[in-house]
Structure formats: structure tokens, C-alpha cells
Amino acid sequence: MTVSVQYNLTGRGSSECIVEIDNQQAHLTASYLSDALADLISGVVALVQGADEVTVSFIEEPGEYTWQFKHVSQDRLCVHILWFDEMRKNKTDVEGELVLAAECRLRTFAGAVLSASQRVLLTHGLDGYCERWVKHEFPLKLQIKLQKALKTAKGS
């Protein structure tokens, strides 16, 4: 099973995230209207620490990607990503377009998110990230929290 997460700053206040789980791939974008990378890391930390379900959003101009994570067993995770042409607000899942539905090991996915965030930091540094992402600083504390959560999680 292959799991890959790539996160790139593509311009001032814009990013892309390419997620691949097995043979499924999704290409998502986000604007600085949300703190996309921090929200993704925060959600994954919650999952590693035992949350059963987590939802994360990447806001676009216009539109929104919604990541839905759900434990299917202690060490397995279901990942659904939906696209909404406008902000989701009170819309139901059926009003969104399913762009990825896959299952993988939680630790594998969490490790891929951690690696993606480390590549972003290595590429841009703290100051460069803040300059390119505009409204938000690099989520260093969350990155460290994810590293620690992976080290102390069951099955490590």
C-alpha cells in the first residue's frame, strides 16, 4: 500500500496538496483564507491521539475541500475528500463531489503528512513560509506535536 502526501506553496497565499493512497490520487488547492497545513497536521494529531473522527477544510476562492477522517479499526483510517463549489457551511456530503475515498494505516498516513510538512519547512524556512503563506506562520508546534504523538502512539 502506497501513501504519499505532497504539500507545496505555489504562490503568495496559495498551496497545493497531492494525496495518493494506493492507486487513487487527489490534487487539492487552498488559499490563505484557511490555515490549511496547520489544520491538516492538527487533525492528524487528533487521530493519532485517539479521536475517532476528524474533519479538516482547505478553503479556496471560491470553494472548499473537506477532508473526512474516520477510524475503521485501531490502526486503520478511512480518508474521504469532498469538493464543494462554494463554502460548505450547511451543505450535506451528497452536495459535494467525492475526489478521494480510500483506506490506509493511520501511522502511514500520519508519517506522510509529517514528511510533507518537513519538506515545506526545509524548502521555505520559517520566514519564507510566513512570507508566502501571508496570514499564518509555519505550524512548527503542531509539527513537533505530531512527531511526539507518532513516537508515543500504540504500535510504534
PDB file of C-alpha atoms in Angstrom:
ATOM      1  CA  MET A   1       0.000   0.000   0.000  1.00  0.00           C
ATOM      2  CA  THR A   2       1.439   3.337  -1.012  1.00  0.00           C
ATOM      3  CA  VAL A   3       0.581   6.550   0.779  1.00  0.00           C
ATOM      4  CA  SER A   4       2.041   9.827  -0.354  1.00  0.00           C
ATOM      5  CA  VAL A   5       1.285  13.400   0.670  1.00  0.00           C
ATOM      6  CA  GLN A   6       2.938  16.354  -1.027  1.00  0.00           C
ATOM      7  CA  TYR A   7       2.252  19.897   0.121  1.00  0.00           C
ATOM      8  CA  ASN A   8       3.626  22.834  -1.830  1.00  0.00           C
ATOM      9  CA  LEU A   9       3.324  26.588  -1.593  1.00  0.00           C
ATOM     10  CA  THR A  10       2.532  27.537  -5.181  1.00  0.00           C
ATOM     11  CA  GLY A  11       2.380  31.303  -4.879  1.00  0.00           C
ATOM     12  CA  ARG A  12       1.695  34.069  -2.431  1.00  0.00           C
ATOM     13  CA  GLY A  13      -1.216  32.785  -0.351  1.00  0.00           C
ATOM     14  CA  SER A  14      -1.820  29.645  -2.390  1.00  0.00           C
ATOM     15  CA  SER A  15      -0.894  25.998  -1.990  1.00  0.00           C
ATOM     16  CA  GLU A  16      -1.485  22.574  -3.430  1.00  0.00           C
ATOM     17  CA  CYS A  17      -1.676  19.185  -1.798  1.00  0.00           C
ATOM     18  CA  ILE A  18      -1.341  15.978  -3.770  1.00  0.00           C
ATOM     19  CA  VAL A  19      -2.568  12.911  -1.900  1.00  0.00           C
ATOM     20  CA  GLU A  20      -2.063   9.388  -3.164  1.00  0.00           C
ATOM     21  CA  ILE A  21      -3.382   6.303  -1.417  1.00  0.00           C
ATOM     22  CA  ASP A  22      -2.838   3.106  -3.369  1.00  0.00           C
ATOM     23  CA  ASN A  23      -3.854   3.963  -6.939  1.00  0.00           C
ATOM     24  CA  GLN A  24      -6.112   6.863  -6.020  1.00  0.00           C
ATOM     25  CA  GLN A  25      -4.848  10.400  -6.293  1.00  0.00           C
ATOM     26  CA  ALA A  26      -6.362  13.772  -5.449  1.00  0.00           C
ATOM     27  CA  HIS A  27      -4.993  17.213  -6.241  1.00  0.00           C
ATOM     28  CA  LEU A  28      -6.284  19.838  -3.825  1.00  0.00           C
ATOM     29  CA  THR A  29      -5.607  23.531  -3.569  1.00  0.00           C
ATOM     30  CA  ALA A  30      -6.039  26.003  -0.739  1.00  0.00           C
ATOM     31  CA  SER A  31      -5.772  29.722  -0.220  1.00  0.00           C
ATOM     32  CA  TYR A  32      -4.567  31.648   2.797  1.00  0.00           C
ATOM     33  CA  LEU A  33      -8.223  32.062   3.841  1.00  0.00           C
ATOM     34  CA  SER A  34      -7.641  28.927   5.904  1.00  0.00           C
ATOM     35  CA  ASP A  35      -4.507  27.718   7.631  1.00  0.00           C
ATOM     36  CA  ALA A  36      -4.551  24.564   5.535  1.00  0.00           C
ATOM     37  CA  LEU A  37      -1.288  22.894   6.540  1.00  0.00           C
ATOM     38  CA  ALA A  38      -1.787  23.645  10.233  1.00  0.00           C
ATOM     39  CA  ASP A  39      -5.359  22.361  10.092  1.00  0.00           C
ATOM     40  CA  LEU A  40      -4.266  19.137   8.370  1.00  0.00           C
ATOM     41  CA  ILE A  41      -1.484  18.491  10.895  1.00  0.00           C
ATOM     42  CA  SER A  42      -3.798  19.307  13.804  1.00  0.00           C
ATOM     43  CA  GLY A  43      -6.416  16.870  12.526  1.00  0.00           C
ATOM     44  CA  VAL A  44      -3.850  14.106  12.093  1.00  0.00           C
ATOM     45  CA  VAL A  45      -2.508  14.722  15.609  1.00  0.00           C
ATOM     46  CA  ALA A  46      -6.051  14.282  16.967  1.00  0.00           C
ATOM     47  CA  LEU A  47      -6.399  10.988  15.079  1.00  0.00           C
ATOM     48  CA  VAL A  48      -3.060   9.640  16.309  1.00  0.00           C
ATOM     49  CA  GLN A  49      -4.068  10.605  19.843  1.00  0.00           C
ATOM     50  CA  GLY A  50      -7.269   8.574  19.535  1.00  0.00           C
ATOM     51  CA  ALA A  51     -10.028  10.732  18.021  1.00  0.00           C
ATOM     52  CA  ASP A  52     -12.498   8.524  16.121  1.00  0.00           C
ATOM     53  CA  GLU A  53     -13.429  11.126  13.503  1.00  0.00           C
ATOM     54  CA  VAL A  54     -11.906  14.398  12.340  1.00  0.00           C
ATOM     55  CA  THR A  55     -12.872  16.855   9.612  1.00  0.00           C
ATOM     56  CA  VAL A  56     -10.436  19.350   8.093  1.00  0.00           C
ATOM     57  CA  SER A  57     -11.094  22.026   5.476  1.00  0.00           C
ATOM     58  CA  PHE A  58      -8.982  23.634   2.780  1.00  0.00           C
ATOM     59  CA  ILE A  59     -10.701  26.848   1.726  1.00  0.00           C
ATOM     60  CA  GLU A  60     -10.391  28.096  -1.820  1.00  0.00           C
ATOM     61  CA  GLU A  61     -11.586  31.221  -3.595  1.00  0.00           C
ATOM     62  CA  PRO A  62     -14.302  30.073  -4.170  1.00  0.00           C
ATOM     63  CA  GLY A  63     -14.958  26.601  -2.856  1.00  0.00           C
ATOM     64  CA  GLU A  64     -13.802  24.235  -0.167  1.00  0.00           C
ATOM     65  CA  TYR A  65     -12.187  20.823   0.114  1.00  0.00           C
ATOM     66  CA  THR A  66     -13.329  18.841   3.120  1.00  0.00           C
ATOM     67  CA  TRP A  67     -11.166  16.004   4.446  1.00  0.00           C
ATOM     68  CA  GLN A  68     -13.119  13.463   6.473  1.00  0.00           C
ATOM     69  CA  PHE A  69     -11.094  11.008   8.524  1.00  0.00           C
ATOM     70  CA  LYS A  70     -12.603   8.086  10.389  1.00  0.00           C
ATOM     71  CA  HIS A  71     -11.021   5.176  12.218  1.00  0.00           C
ATOM     72  CA  VAL A  72     -12.180   1.852  10.793  1.00  0.00           C
ATOM     73  CA  SER A  73     -10.078  -0.068  13.318  1.00  0.00           C
ATOM     74  CA  GLN A  74      -7.410   0.814  15.856  1.00  0.00           C
ATOM     75  CA  ASP A  75      -4.723   1.192  13.200  1.00  0.00           C
ATOM     76  CA  ARG A  76      -6.703   1.824  10.006  1.00  0.00           C
ATOM     77  CA  LEU A  77      -8.134   5.040   8.678  1.00  0.00           C
ATOM     78  CA  CYS A  78     -10.764   5.871   6.091  1.00  0.00           C
ATOM     79  CA  VAL A  79      -9.992   9.073   4.169  1.00  0.00           C
ATOM     80  CA  HIS A  80     -12.710  10.851   2.191  1.00  0.00           C
ATOM     81  CA  ILE A  81     -12.077  14.151   0.448  1.00  0.00           C
ATOM     82  CA  LEU A  82     -15.028  16.123  -0.900  1.00  0.00           C
ATOM     83  CA  TRP A  83     -15.069  19.243  -3.086  1.00  0.00           C
ATOM     84  CA  PHE A  84     -17.730  21.924  -2.744  1.00  0.00           C
ATOM     85  CA  ASP A  85     -18.053  24.694  -5.359  1.00  0.00           C
ATOM     86  CA  GLU A  86     -18.873  27.155  -2.603  1.00  0.00           C
ATOM     87  CA  MET A  87     -18.132  27.228   1.109  1.00  0.00           C
ATOM     88  CA  ARG A  88     -19.626  24.103   2.625  1.00  0.00           C
ATOM     89  CA  LYS A  89     -21.441  25.780   5.535  1.00  0.00           C
ATOM     90  CA  ASN A  90     -24.659  23.761   5.998  1.00  0.00           C
ATOM     91  CA  LYS A  91     -24.331  21.537   2.937  1.00  0.00           C
ATOM     92  CA  THR A  92     -24.544  17.769   3.230  1.00  0.00           C
ATOM     93  CA  ASP A  93     -21.904  15.360   1.953  1.00  0.00           C
ATOM     94  CA  VAL A  94     -24.074  14.412  -1.040  1.00  0.00           C
ATOM     95  CA  GLU A  95     -23.862  18.012  -2.262  1.00  0.00           C
ATOM     96  CA  GLY A  96     -20.090  17.671  -2.567  1.00  0.00           C
ATOM     97  CA  GLU A  97     -18.068  15.905  -5.237  1.00  0.00           C
ATOM     98  CA  LEU A  98     -16.093  12.929  -3.934  1.00  0.00           C
ATOM     99  CA  VAL A  99     -12.477  13.334  -5.078  1.00  0.00           C
ATOM    100  CA  LEU A 100     -10.889  10.566  -2.993  1.00  0.00           C
ATOM    101  CA  ALA A 101     -12.154   7.656  -0.906  1.00  0.00           C
ATOM    102  CA  ALA A 102      -9.511   5.309   0.416  1.00  0.00           C
ATOM    103  CA  GLU A 103      -8.371   3.337   3.430  1.00  0.00           C
ATOM    104  CA  CYS A 104      -4.844   3.070   4.820  1.00  0.00           C
ATOM    105  CA  ARG A 105      -2.836   2.604   8.010  1.00  0.00           C
ATOM    106  CA  LEU A 106      -3.153   5.626  10.277  1.00  0.00           C
ATOM    107  CA  ARG A 107       0.573   5.664  11.104  1.00  0.00           C
ATOM    108  CA  THR A 108       1.484   5.536   7.422  1.00  0.00           C
ATOM    109  CA  PHE A 109      -0.788   8.465   6.602  1.00  0.00           C
ATOM    110  CA  ALA A 110       0.372  10.450   9.638  1.00  0.00           C
ATOM    111  CA  GLY A 111       4.004   9.822   8.687  1.00  0.00           C
ATOM    112  CA  ALA A 112       3.313  11.039   5.149  1.00  0.00           C
ATOM    113  CA  VAL A 113       1.748  14.258   6.481  1.00  0.00           C
ATOM    114  CA  LEU A 114       4.700  14.778   8.826  1.00  0.00           C
ATOM    115  CA  SER A 115       7.178  14.240   5.967  1.00  0.00           C
ATOM    116  CA  ALA A 116       5.270  16.669   3.741  1.00  0.00           C
ATOM    117  CA  SER A 117       5.380  19.345   6.439  1.00  0.00           C
ATOM    118  CA  GLN A 118       9.106  18.756   6.993  1.00  0.00           C
ATOM    119  CA  ARG A 119       9.758  19.222   3.256  1.00  0.00           C
ATOM    120  CA  VAL A 120       7.847  22.528   3.307  1.00  0.00           C
ATOM    121  CA  LEU A 121       9.903  23.768   6.253  1.00  0.00           C
ATOM    122  CA  LEU A 122      13.156  22.657   4.622  1.00  0.00           C
ATOM    123  CA  THR A 123      12.213  24.355   1.339  1.00  0.00           C
ATOM    124  CA  HIS A 124      10.980  27.697   2.704  1.00  0.00           C
ATOM    125  CA  GLY A 125      12.181  28.044   6.294  1.00  0.00           C
ATOM    126  CA  LEU A 126      10.065  29.765   8.933  1.00  0.00           C
ATOM    127  CA  ASP A 127      10.373  33.265   7.474  1.00  0.00           C
ATOM    128  CA  GLY A 128       9.901  32.174   3.867  1.00  0.00           C
ATOM    129  CA  TYR A 129       6.782  30.207   4.751  1.00  0.00           C
ATOM    130  CA  CYS A 130       5.249  33.176   6.573  1.00  0.00           C
ATOM    131  CA  GLU A 131       6.061  35.477   3.659  1.00  0.00           C
ATOM    132  CA  ARG A 132       4.489  33.153   1.086  1.00  0.00           C
ATOM    133  CA  TRP A 133       1.506  31.996   3.175  1.00  0.00           C
ATOM    134  CA  VAL A 134       0.705  35.595   4.156  1.00  0.00           C
ATOM    135  CA  LYS A 135      -1.600  35.322   7.191  1.00  0.00           C
ATOM    136  CA  HIS A 136      -0.189  32.318   9.008  1.00  0.00           C
ATOM    137  CA  GLU A 137       3.153  31.215  10.405  1.00  0.00           C
ATOM    138  CA  PHE A 138       4.560  27.755   9.794  1.00  0.00           C
ATOM    139  CA  PRO A 139       2.859  25.326  12.223  1.00  0.00           C
ATOM    140  CA  LEU A 140       6.089  24.302  13.947  1.00  0.00           C
ATOM    141  CA  LYS A 141       4.473  23.500  17.306  1.00  0.00           C
ATOM    142  CA  LEU A 142       1.924  21.242  15.593  1.00  0.00           C
ATOM    143  CA  GLN A 143       4.659  19.542  13.595  1.00  0.00           C
ATOM    144  CA  ILE A 144       6.554  18.785  16.815  1.00  0.00           C
ATOM    145  CA  LYS A 145       3.325  17.605  18.431  1.00  0.00           C
ATOM    146  CA  LEU A 146       2.751  15.185  15.535  1.00  0.00           C
ATOM    147  CA  GLN A 147       6.320  13.850  15.841  1.00  0.00           C
ATOM    148  CA  LYS A 148       5.811  13.214  19.551  1.00  0.00           C
ATOM    149  CA  ALA A 149       2.357  11.683  19.042  1.00  0.00           C
ATOM    150  CA  LEU A 150       3.761   9.234  16.493  1.00  0.00           C
ATOM    151  CA  LYS A 151       6.583   8.246  18.865  1.00  0.00           C
ATOM    152  CA  THR A 152       4.235   7.594  21.775  1.00  0.00           C
ATOM    153  CA  ALA A 153       1.281   6.090  19.877  1.00  0.00           C
ATOM    154  CA  LYS A 154       0.376   2.458  20.310  1.00  0.00           C
ATOM    155  CA  GLY A 155       2.094   0.212  17.843  1.00  0.00           C
ATOM    156  CA  SER A 156       5.188   2.394  17.499  1.00  0.00           C
TER     157      SER A 156
END
